[in-house]
Coordinates of N, CA, C and O in Angstrom, one line a residue:
M13 N -7.5 -9.2 16.9 CA -6.5 -9.4 16.0 C -6.7 -8.2 14.9 O -8.0 -7.8 14.6
T14 N -5.7 -7.3 14.7 CA -5.8 -6.4 13.6 C -5.2 -6.9 12.2 O -4.0 -7.3 12.4
N15 N -5.8 -6.9 11.2 CA -5.5 -7.4 9.9 C -5.2 -6.2 9.0 O -6.2 -5.5 8.7
I16 N -4.0 -6.1 8.5 CA -3.8 -4.9 7.4 C -3.3 -5.5 6.1 O -2.6 -6.3 6.0
A17 N -4.3 -5.2 5.1 CA -4.0 -5.6 3.8 C -2.8 -4.7 3.3 O -2.8 -3.6 3.6
V18 N -1.7 -5.4 2.7 CA -0.7 -4.6 2.2 C -0.6 -4.9 0.6 O -0.5 -5.9 0.1
I19 N -0.7 -3.6 -0.2 CA -0.3 -3.4 -1.5 C 1.0 -3.0 -1.6 O 1.5 -2.0 -1.4
V20 N 1.9 -3.7 -2.5 CA 3.3 -3.6 -2.8 C 2.9 -3.1 -4.4 O 2.9 -4.2 -4.9
G21 N 3.2 -2.0 -4.8 CA 3.3 -1.7 -6.0 C 4.3 -1.8 -6.9 O 4.6 -1.4 -7.8
S22 N 4.8 -3.4 -6.8 CA 6.0 -3.7 -7.7 C 5.7 -5.2 -8.1 O 5.4 -6.0 -6.9
L23 N 6.0 -5.7 -9.1 CA 6.2 -7.2 -9.6 C 7.4 -7.9 -9.3 O 7.4 -8.7 -9.2
S24 N 8.4 -7.1 -9.2 CA 9.9 -7.3 -9.0 C 9.7 -8.2 -7.7 O 9.6 -7.9 -6.7
H25 N 10.4 -9.3 -7.9 CA 10.8 -10.3 -6.8 C 12.1 -9.5 -5.7 O 12.3 -9.8 -4.7
T26 N 12.8 -8.5 -6.4 CA 13.8 -7.9 -5.7 C 13.4 -6.3 -5.4 O 14.3 -5.5 -5.1
S27 N 12.2 -6.0 -5.2 CA 11.9 -4.7 -5.0 C 12.3 -4.3 -3.8 O 12.0 -4.8 -2.8
I28 N 12.6 -3.2 -3.7 CA 13.1 -2.4 -2.6 C 11.9 -2.1 -1.4 O 11.9 -2.0 -0.4
N29 N 10.5 -1.9 -2.2 CA 9.3 -1.5 -1.5 C 8.6 -2.7 -1.0 O 8.3 -2.8 0.2
R30 N 9.1 -3.7 -1.5 CA 8.4 -5.2 -0.9 C 9.4 -5.6 0.3 O 9.0 -5.9 1.2
H31 N 10.8 -5.4 0.1 CA 11.9 -5.4 1.1 C 11.3 -4.7 2.3 O 11.3 -5.2 3.5
Y32 N 11.1 -3.2 2.3 CA 10.6 -2.6 3.3 C 9.3 -3.1 3.8 O 9.3 -3.2 5.1
A33 N 8.3 -3.6 3.1 CA 7.2 -4.1 3.7 C 7.4 -5.3 4.6 O 6.9 -5.4 5.7
Q34 N 8.4 -5.9 4.2 CA 8.9 -7.2 5.0 C 9.4 -6.8 6.2 O 9.4 -7.4 7.1
E35 N 10.4 -5.9 6.1 CA 10.9 -5.3 7.5 C 10.0 -4.9 8.3 O 10.0 -4.9 9.4
L36 N 8.8 -4.0 8.0 CA 7.8 -3.4 8.6 C 7.1 -4.7 9.2 O 6.9 -4.5 10.6
E37 N 6.8 -5.8 8.6 CA 6.2 -6.8 9.0 C 6.9 -7.5 10.5 O 6.4 -7.9 11.4
K38 N 8.3 -7.5 10.3 CA 9.0 -8.0 11.4 C 8.7 -7.2 12.9 O 9.1 -7.6 13.8
L39 N 8.3 -5.9 12.6 CA 8.1 -4.8 13.9 C 6.5 -4.9 14.3 O 6.5 -4.2 15.1
L40 N 5.9 -5.7 13.8 CA 4.4 -5.4 14.1 C 4.3 -6.1 15.6 O 4.8 -7.3 15.9
P41 N 3.6 -5.5 16.2 CA 3.3 -6.1 17.8 C 2.2 -7.2 17.8 O 1.8 -7.6 16.8
E42 N 2.4 -8.1 18.9 CA 1.4 -9.0 19.0 C 0.0 -9.1 18.4 O -0.4 -7.7 18.9
G43 N -0.7 -9.7 17.7 CA -2.2 -9.4 17.3 C -2.4 -8.4 16.2 O -3.6 -8.2 16.0
V44 N -1.2 -8.2 15.5 CA -1.5 -7.5 14.2 C -0.8 -8.3 13.0 O 0.5 -8.7 13.2
S45 N -1.4 -8.5 12.2 CA -0.8 -9.1 10.9 C -0.8 -8.3 9.6 O -1.8 -7.8 9.4
F46 N 0.0 -8.7 8.5 CA -0.2 -8.1 7.5 C -0.6 -9.3 6.3 O 0.0 -10.6 6.6
Q47 N -1.2 -8.9 5.4 CA -1.7 -9.9 4.4 C -1.4 -9.2 3.2 O -2.1 -8.3 2.5
F48 N -0.3 -9.8 2.6 CA 0.1 -9.4 1.2 C -0.9 -9.5 0.0 O -1.2 -10.9 0.0
I49 N -1.2 -8.6 -0.7 CA -2.1 -8.9 -1.9 C -1.4 -9.0 -3.2 O -0.4 -8.3 -3.5
D50 N -1.8 -10.4 -4.1 CA -1.0 -10.5 -5.2 C -1.7 -9.3 -6.3 O -3.0 -9.3 -6.5
V51 N -0.8 -8.5 -6.5 CA -1.0 -7.5 -7.6 C -0.6 -7.8 -8.9 O -0.8 -6.8 -10.0
D52 N -0.5 -9.0 -9.3 CA 0.0 -9.4 -10.4 C -1.4 -9.6 -11.4 O -1.8 -10.8 -11.4
L53 N -1.9 -8.7 -11.9 CA -3.2 -8.7 -12.3 C -3.4 -8.3 -13.7 O -2.4 -7.5 -14.0
P54 N -4.4 -8.4 -14.8 CA -4.3 -8.0 -16.1 C -4.5 -6.5 -16.1 O -5.3 -6.0 -15.0
L55 N -4.3 -5.7 -17.1 CA -4.8 -4.3 -16.9 C -6.2 -4.1 -16.8 O -6.7 -4.9 -17.4
Y56 N -6.7 -3.6 -15.8 CA -8.1 -3.1 -15.9 C -8.7 -2.7 -17.1 O -8.1 -1.6 -17.5
H57 N -9.9 -2.9 -17.4 CA -10.6 -2.2 -18.3 C -12.1 -2.8 -18.1 O -12.4 -3.9 -17.5
Q58 N -13.1 -1.8 -18.6 CA -14.4 -1.9 -18.1 C -14.9 -3.1 -18.7 O -16.3 -3.7 -17.9
E59 N -14.4 -4.0 -19.6 CA -15.1 -5.0 -20.1 C -14.9 -6.4 -19.2 O -15.7 -7.2 -19.2
Y60 N -14.2 -6.2 -18.0 CA -14.1 -7.1 -17.1 C -15.3 -7.0 -16.0 O -15.5 -7.9 -15.1
D61 N -15.8 -5.9 -16.0 CA -17.0 -5.5 -15.0 C -18.1 -6.5 -14.9 O -18.5 -6.9 -13.9
E62 N -18.2 -7.4 -15.8 CA -19.3 -8.3 -16.1 C -18.7 -9.5 -15.6 O -19.7 -10.2 -15.0
D63 N -17.6 -9.8 -15.7 CA -16.9 -10.8 -15.4 C -15.7 -11.0 -14.7 O -14.6 -11.1 -15.3
Y64 N -15.6 -10.3 -13.1 CA -14.4 -10.3 -12.8 C -13.3 -11.6 -12.7 O -13.8 -12.4 -12.2
P65 N -12.0 -11.3 -12.9 CA -11.1 -12.5 -12.6 C -10.9 -13.0 -11.2 O -11.4 -12.0 -10.2
Q66 N -10.8 -14.0 -10.7 CA -10.8 -14.2 -9.5 C -9.8 -13.5 -8.7 O -9.9 -13.2 -7.5
K67 N -8.7 -13.2 -9.3 CA -7.5 -12.8 -8.5 C -8.1 -11.4 -8.2 O -7.6 -10.6 -7.2
A68 N -8.7 -10.4 -9.1 CA -9.4 -9.4 -8.8 C -10.5 -9.6 -7.7 O -10.5 -8.5 -6.7
K69 N -11.1 -10.5 -7.9 CA -12.3 -10.7 -6.5 C -11.5 -10.7 -5.0 O -11.8 -10.4 -4.3
D70 N -10.3 -11.5 -5.2 CA -9.7 -11.8 -4.1 C -9.1 -10.4 -3.6 O -8.8 -10.0 -2.6
L71 N -8.5 -9.9 -4.4 CA -7.9 -8.4 -4.0 C -9.0 -7.4 -3.3 O -8.7 -7.2 -2.4
K72 N -10.1 -7.3 -3.8 CA -11.4 -6.5 -3.4 C -11.8 -7.4 -2.1 O -12.0 -6.2 -0.9
S73 N -11.9 -8.7 -1.8 CA -12.3 -9.1 -0.7 C -11.2 -8.9 0.4 O -11.5 -8.6 1.7
T74 N -10.2 -9.1 0.0 CA -9.0 -9.0 1.1 C -9.0 -7.4 1.7 O -8.9 -7.2 2.8
I75 N -9.1 -6.5 0.9 CA -9.3 -5.1 1.2 C -10.5 -4.9 2.1 O -10.3 -4.5 3.1
E76 N -11.5 -5.4 1.7 CA -12.7 -5.0 2.4 C -12.9 -5.6 3.7 O -13.3 -5.3 4.7
N77 N -12.2 -7.0 3.9 CA -12.1 -7.8 5.1 C -11.1 -7.1 5.9 O -11.0 -7.7 7.3
A78 N -10.2 -6.2 5.8 CA -9.1 -5.9 6.5 C -9.5 -4.5 7.2 O -10.6 -3.6 6.8
D79 N -8.6 -4.4 8.1 CA -9.1 -3.3 9.2 C -8.6 -1.9 8.3 O -8.9 -1.0 8.8
G80 N -7.5 -2.2 7.7 CA -6.8 -0.9 7.1 C -5.9 -1.5 5.8 O -5.8 -2.7 5.9
V81 N -5.4 -0.6 5.1 CA -4.8 -1.0 3.9 C -3.8 -0.3 3.8 O -3.5 1.3 4.0
L82 N -2.3 -0.7 3.8 CA -1.0 0.1 3.6 C -0.6 -0.3 2.2 O -0.7 -1.7 1.6
I83 N -0.5 0.7 1.5 CA 0.0 0.9 0.3 C 1.5 1.5 0.4 O 1.8 2.6 0.5
I84 N 2.2 0.4 -0.4 CA 3.7 0.9 -0.3 C 4.1 0.7 -1.9 O 4.0 -0.1 -2.6
T85 N 4.3 2.0 -2.6 CA 4.6 2.3 -3.9 C 5.8 2.7 -4.3 O 6.3 3.8 -3.6
P86 N 6.6 2.2 -5.3 CA 7.6 2.9 -5.9 C 7.0 4.0 -6.5 O 5.8 4.4 -6.9
E87 N 8.3 4.9 -7.2 CA 7.6 5.9 -7.8 C 8.2 5.9 -9.3 O 9.4 5.5 -9.6
H88 N 7.3 6.1 -10.2 CA 7.6 6.0 -11.8 C 7.2 7.4 -12.5 O 6.0 7.7 -12.3
N89 N 8.2 7.9 -13.0 CA 8.0 9.3 -13.6 C 7.2 10.0 -12.8 O 6.2 10.9 -13.1
R90 N 7.5 10.4 -11.4 CA 6.8 11.3 -10.5 C 5.4 10.9 -10.0 O 4.7 11.7 -9.7
G91 N 5.1 9.8 -10.1 CA 3.6 9.2 -9.8 C 3.8 7.9 -9.4 O 4.9 7.3 -9.4
V92 N 2.7 7.2 -9.2 CA 2.8 5.7 -8.6 C 3.0 4.9 -9.7 O 2.6 5.5 -11.0
S93 N 3.4 3.9 -9.2 CA 3.6 2.5 -10.5 C 2.4 2.4 -11.2 O 1.3 2.2 -10.4
A94 N 2.6 1.8 -12.5 CA 1.3 1.5 -13.0 C 0.8 0.2 -12.1 O -0.5 -0.2 -12.5
V95 N 1.7 -0.7 -11.6 CA 1.1 -1.7 -11.1 C 0.1 -1.3 -9.6 O -0.9 -1.9 -9.5
T96 N 0.7 0.0 -8.9 CA 0.0 0.6 -7.8 C -1.6 1.1 -8.6 O -2.5 0.3 -8.0
K97 N -1.5 1.6 -9.3 CA -2.7 2.3 -10.0 C -3.6 1.2 -10.5 O -4.8 1.4 -10.5
N98 N -3.1 0.0 -11.1 CA -3.7 -0.8 -11.8 C -4.7 -1.6 -10.5 O -5.9 -2.1 -10.7
A99 N -3.9 -1.9 -9.5 CA -4.4 -2.3 -8.3 C -5.7 -1.7 -7.7 O -6.8 -2.1 -7.1
L100 N -5.5 -0.5 -7.8 CA -6.4 0.7 -7.0 C -7.8 0.6 -8.1 O -8.9 0.6 -7.7
D101 N -7.4 0.5 -9.4 CA -8.6 0.5 -10.3 C -9.3 -0.8 -10.3 O -10.6 -0.6 -10.1
W102 N -8.8 -1.7 -9.9 CA -9.4 -3.2 -9.9 C -10.4 -3.1 -8.4 O -11.2 -3.7 -8.4
A103 N -9.6 -2.7 -7.5 CA -10.3 -2.6 -6.1 C -11.5 -1.5 -6.1 O -12.5 -1.7 -5.3
S104 N -11.7 -0.7 -6.9 CA -12.4 0.4 -6.9 C -13.7 0.1 -8.0 O -14.6 1.1 -8.0
R105 N -13.7 -0.8 -8.5 CA -14.6 -0.9 -9.5 C -15.2 -2.3 -9.4 O -14.8 -3.3 -8.6
P106 N -16.4 -2.9 -10.1 CA -17.2 -2.0 -10.9 C -17.7 -0.9 -10.1 O -17.8 -0.9 -8.9
W107 N -18.2 0.1 -11.0 CA -18.8 1.3 -10.4 C -19.9 1.1 -9.0 O -20.7 0.0 -9.4
G108 N -19.8 1.7 -8.2 CA -20.7 1.2 -6.9 C -20.2 0.1 -6.1 O -20.8 -0.3 -5.1
T109 N -18.7 -0.2 -6.3 CA -18.2 -1.6 -5.5 C -17.1 -1.3 -5.0 O -15.8 -2.1 -5.1
N110 N -16.5 0.0 -4.7 CA -15.4 0.7 -4.3 C -15.0 -0.1 -2.9 O -15.5 0.2 -2.0
S111 N -14.0 -0.8 -3.1 CA -13.6 -1.6 -1.8 C -12.7 -0.7 -0.8 O -12.7 -1.0 0.5
F112 N -12.5 0.7 -1.4 CA -11.6 1.8 -0.4 C -12.6 2.6 0.3 O -12.1 3.2 1.2
D113 N -13.9 2.7 0.1 CA -14.8 3.4 0.5 C -14.8 3.3 2.2 O -15.1 2.3 2.9
N114 N -14.5 4.5 2.8 CA -14.3 4.6 4.1 C -13.1 3.7 4.9 O -13.4 3.3 6.1
K115 N -12.2 3.3 4.5 CA -11.3 2.5 4.8 C -10.0 3.3 5.1 O -9.7 3.9 4.5
P116 N -9.6 3.0 6.4 CA -8.2 3.6 6.7 C -7.1 3.2 5.7 O -7.1 2.1 5.3
A117 N -6.4 4.1 5.3 CA -5.4 3.8 4.3 C -4.2 4.5 4.9 O -4.2 5.8 5.4
I118 N -3.1 3.8 4.5 CA -1.7 4.5 4.9 C -0.6 4.3 3.7 O -0.8 3.1 3.0
T119 N 0.2 5.2 3.5 CA 1.1 5.4 2.5 C 2.5 5.1 2.8 O 2.7 5.7 3.8
A120 N 3.2 4.5 1.8 CA 4.8 4.7 2.3 C 5.3 4.3 0.6 O 4.8 3.7 -0.2
G121 N 6.7 4.6 0.7 CA 7.4 4.0 -0.4 C 8.8 4.2 -0.3 O 9.5 5.1 0.5
V122 N 9.6 3.7 -1.0 CA 11.2 3.6 -0.9 C 11.6 3.7 -2.5 O 11.2 3.2 -3.4
S123 N 12.9 4.7 -2.6 CA 13.1 4.8 -3.9 C 14.7 5.2 -4.0 O 15.2 5.2 -2.6
I124 N 15.1 4.9 -5.0 CA 16.7 5.0 -5.0 C 16.9 6.4 -5.0 O 18.0 6.9 -4.9
G125 N 16.0 7.3 -5.5 CA 16.4 8.8 -5.6 C 16.3 9.7 -4.4 O 15.9 9.2 -3.3
H126 N 16.6 10.8 -4.3 CA 16.9 11.6 -3.1 C 15.4 12.1 -2.7 O 15.6 12.5 -1.5
L127 N 14.5 12.2 -3.6 CA 13.4 12.5 -3.0 C 12.5 11.8 -2.4 O 11.4 11.9 -2.1
G128 N 13.1 10.2 -2.5 CA 12.1 9.2 -2.0 C 11.0 9.1 -3.0 O 11.2 9.2 -4.1
T129 N 9.9 8.7 -2.4 CA 8.7 8.8 -3.1 C 7.8 9.9 -2.9 O 6.4 9.6 -3.1
A130 N 8.0 10.9 -2.6 CA 7.2 12.1 -2.5 C 6.2 12.4 -3.4 O 4.9 12.5 -3.2
P131 N 6.7 12.5 -4.8 CA 5.8 12.8 -5.9 C 4.4 11.8 -5.9 O 3.5 12.1 -6.0
A132 N 5.5 10.4 -5.7 CA 4.2 9.3 -6.3 C 3.1 9.2 -5.1 O 2.0 9.0 -5.2
Q133 N 3.6 9.4 -3.7 CA 2.9 9.3 -2.7 C 1.7 10.6 -2.6 O 0.5 10.4 -2.5
Q134 N 2.2 11.7 -3.1 CA 1.1 12.9 -3.3 C -0.1 12.3 -4.3 O -1.0 12.8 -4.2
N135 N 0.5 12.0 -5.4 CA -0.3 11.0 -6.7 C -1.3 10.2 -5.8 O -2.5 10.2 -6.0
L136 N -0.8 9.4 -5.0 CA -1.4 8.1 -4.6 C -2.6 8.9 -3.4 O -3.8 8.5 -3.7
R137 N -2.0 9.6 -2.5 CA -3.2 10.3 -1.8 C -4.1 11.1 -2.7 O -5.5 11.0 -1.9
S138 N -3.8 11.6 -3.6 CA -5.2 12.3 -4.4 C -6.1 11.2 -4.9 O -7.3 11.5 -4.9
I139 N -5.5 10.0 -5.4 CA -6.4 9.0 -5.8 C -7.3 8.5 -4.6 O -8.4 8.0 -4.7
L140 N -6.5 8.1 -3.5 CA -7.2 7.5 -2.3 C -8.3 8.6 -2.2 O -9.4 8.1 -1.5
A141 N -8.1 9.9 -2.0 CA -9.2 10.8 -1.4 C -10.2 11.0 -2.3 O -11.5 10.8 -1.8
Y142 N -10.1 10.5 -3.6 CA -11.2 10.4 -4.6 C -12.1 9.1 -4.2 O -13.2 9.2 -4.4
L143 N -11.4 8.0 -3.6 CA -12.1 6.8 -3.6 C -12.6 6.9 -2.2 O -12.8 5.7 -1.6
N144 N -12.7 7.8 -1.3 CA -13.1 8.1 0.0 C -12.5 7.2 0.9 O -13.1 6.9 1.9
A145 N -11.3 6.9 0.8 CA -10.5 6.2 1.8 C -10.1 7.4 2.7 O -10.0 8.7 2.4
H146 N -9.7 6.9 4.1 CA -9.4 7.9 5.2 C -7.8 7.8 5.2 O -7.2 6.9 5.7
V147 N -7.0 8.7 4.6 CA -5.8 8.6 4.5 C -5.0 9.2 5.7 O -5.2 10.1 6.1
M148 N -4.0 8.5 6.3 CA -3.2 8.8 7.3 C -2.3 10.0 7.0 O -1.8 10.1 5.8
G149 N -2.5 11.3 7.5 CA -1.4 12.3 7.2 C -0.1 12.2 7.6 O 0.9 12.3 6.7
Q150 N 0.2 11.8 8.9 CA 1.6 11.9 9.4 C 1.8 10.5 10.3 O 1.0 10.1 10.7
P151 N 2.8 10.1 10.3 CA 4.1 10.5 9.8 C 4.3 10.0 8.1 O 3.6 8.8 8.0
E152 N 4.8 10.8 7.5 CA 5.1 10.1 6.0 C 6.3 9.4 5.8 O 7.0 9.6 6.7
Q153 N 6.2 8.4 4.9 CA 7.2 7.6 4.6 C 7.5 7.7 3.3 O 7.3 6.9 2.5
Y154 N 8.3 8.7 2.9 CA 8.9 8.3 1.3 C 10.4 8.5 1.6 O 11.3 9.3 2.1
L155 N 10.9 7.3 1.6 CA 12.4 6.9 2.1 C 13.3 6.5 0.7 O 13.3 6.4 -0.3
T156 N 14.8 6.7 1.1 CA 15.8 6.6 0.2 C 16.4 5.4 0.6 O 16.7 5.1 1.8
D157 N 16.4 4.3 -0.2 CA 16.9 3.0 0.1 C 18.4 2.9 0.8 O 18.7 2.3 1.7
K158 N 19.1 3.7 0.3 CA 20.5 3.9 1.1 C 20.8 4.4 2.2 O 21.7 4.2 2.9
I159 N 19.7 4.9 2.6 CA 19.7 5.5 4.3 C 19.0 4.7 5.1 O 19.6 4.4 6.1
I160 N 17.9 3.8 4.7 CA 17.3 3.1 5.6 C 17.9 1.5 5.8 O 17.5 1.0 6.9
F161 N 18.4 1.0 4.6 CA 19.0 -0.4 4.8 C 20.3 -0.5 4.9 O 21.3 0.1 4.2
G162 N 20.8 -1.4 6.0 CA 22.2 -1.2 6.2 C 22.9 -2.5 5.5 O 22.1 -3.2 4.7
E163 N 24.2 -2.6 6.0 CA 24.7 -3.7 4.8 C 24.4 -5.2 5.1 O 24.5 -5.9 4.1
D164 N 23.6 -5.3 6.0 CA 23.1 -6.8 6.2 C 21.7 -6.9 5.5 O 21.2 -7.9 5.5
G165 N 21.1 -5.8 5.2 CA 19.8 -5.7 4.1 C 18.8 -5.6 5.2 O 17.8 -5.3 4.6
G166 N 19.1 -5.5 6.4 CA 17.9 -5.0 7.4 C 17.8 -3.6 7.6 O 18.8 -2.9 7.0
L167 N 17.0 -3.0 8.1 CA 16.8 -1.8 8.7 C 18.0 -1.3 9.5 O 18.2 -1.9 10.6
T168 N 18.6 -0.2 9.3 CA 19.4 0.7 10.2 C 18.7 0.9 11.3 O 17.5 1.0 11.5
D169 N 19.5 1.0 12.6 CA 18.8 1.2 13.9 C 17.8 2.5 13.8 O 16.7 2.6 14.3
D170 N 18.4 3.6 13.0 CA 17.7 4.9 13.2 C 16.3 4.6 12.2 O 15.3 5.1 12.6
A171 N 16.5 3.9 11.2 CA 15.4 3.4 10.3 C 14.1 2.6 11.0 O 13.0 3.0 10.7
K172 N 14.8 1.8 11.8 CA 13.7 0.9 12.7 C 13.3 1.5 13.5 O 12.1 1.2 13.9
S173 N 13.9 2.8 14.2 CA 13.0 3.6 15.2 C 11.9 4.5 14.5 O 10.8 4.5 14.9
H174 N 12.4 5.1 13.3 CA 11.3 5.6 12.3 C 10.2 4.7 12.0 O 9.0 5.1 11.9
A175 N 10.4 3.4 11.7 CA 9.4 2.5 11.0 C 8.5 1.9 12.1 O 7.4 1.9 12.2
Q176 N 9.2 1.9 13.6 CA 8.0 1.5 14.6 C 7.3 2.7 14.9 O 6.1 2.5 15.2
E177 N 7.8 4.0 14.9 CA 6.7 5.0 15.0 C 5.8 5.3 13.8 O 4.5 5.6 14.3
F178 N 6.2 4.7 12.9 CA 5.2 4.8 11.6 C 4.2 3.6 11.9 O 3.1 3.8 11.8
I179 N 4.7 2.4 12.6 CA 3.6 1.5 12.6 C 2.8 1.9 13.9 O 1.4 1.6 13.7
N180 N 3.2 2.6 14.8 CA 2.4 2.9 15.8 C 1.3 3.7 15.5 O 0.3 3.8 15.9
A181 N 1.8 5.0 14.3 CA 0.7 5.8 14.0 C -0.2 5.3 13.3 O -1.4 5.4 13.0
M182 N 0.2 4.2 12.3 CA -0.6 3.5 11.4 C -1.6 2.8 12.3 O -2.9 2.8 12.0
L183 N -1.2 2.1 13.3 CA -2.5 1.4 14.2 C -3.3 2.4 14.8 O -4.6 1.9 14.8
A184 N -2.7 3.4 15.3 CA -3.4 4.5 16.0 C -4.4 5.1 15.1 O -5.6 5.2 15.2
H185 N -4.1 5.3 13.9 CA -5.1 5.8 12.6 C -6.0 4.6 12.4 O -7.4 5.1 12.5
I186 N -5.8 3.3 12.2 CA -6.9 2.2 11.9 C -7.7 2.2 13.2 O -8.9 2.2 13.0
K187 N -7.3 2.5 14.5 CA -8.5 2.4 15.5 C -9.2 3.6 15.4 O -10.4 3.4 15.8
K188 N -8.6 4.7 15.4 CA -9.6 5.9 15.3 C -10.5 5.8 14.2 O -11.8 6.2 14.6
I189 N -10.0 5.5 13.0 CA -11.2 5.4 11.8 C -12.3 4.3 12.0 O -13.5 4.4 11.9
N190 N -11.8 3.1 12.7 CA -12.7 2.0 13.0 C -13.5 1.9 14.1 O -14.4 1.3 14.4
G191 N -13.1 3.1 15.0 CA -13.9 3.0 16.3 C -13.6 2.1 17.4 O -13.1 1.3 17.6

């Protein structure tokens, strides 16, 4: 069984990034599962290092026990959302307990804009590189919602084909890193 921790960098129940993650989950092959992480956390600050909240401990544990981590982030002001950054901060602290260390990491994102989430993902890749995660390079997934979602709310046929390629590449990346 391959278990993939999923961080969706939005707290909105109507998030297009959450919706995309759920659509990806429908395409997973037998023996692969997503475990969505609750990212509704207080803002990280160092004073928590002595007594981590249970939700932050759960976040760290889920990442550490997963075979890989998929991070699907919206773009806010050409960078990752505050929710995404906050989750990364919690998972990488306290100093010396970085849950992303040597972990396969995969990035994706959906936006209403024409650039998709390209700038946000570049920002995210930089953070993950610092955290010593093994970030998948290709295929990139910075998508525009109007192109990938059909009138029924599901993925269009073309988007579904690309999403399946993305899932296959993600699973190959996880297998390569984990041996």
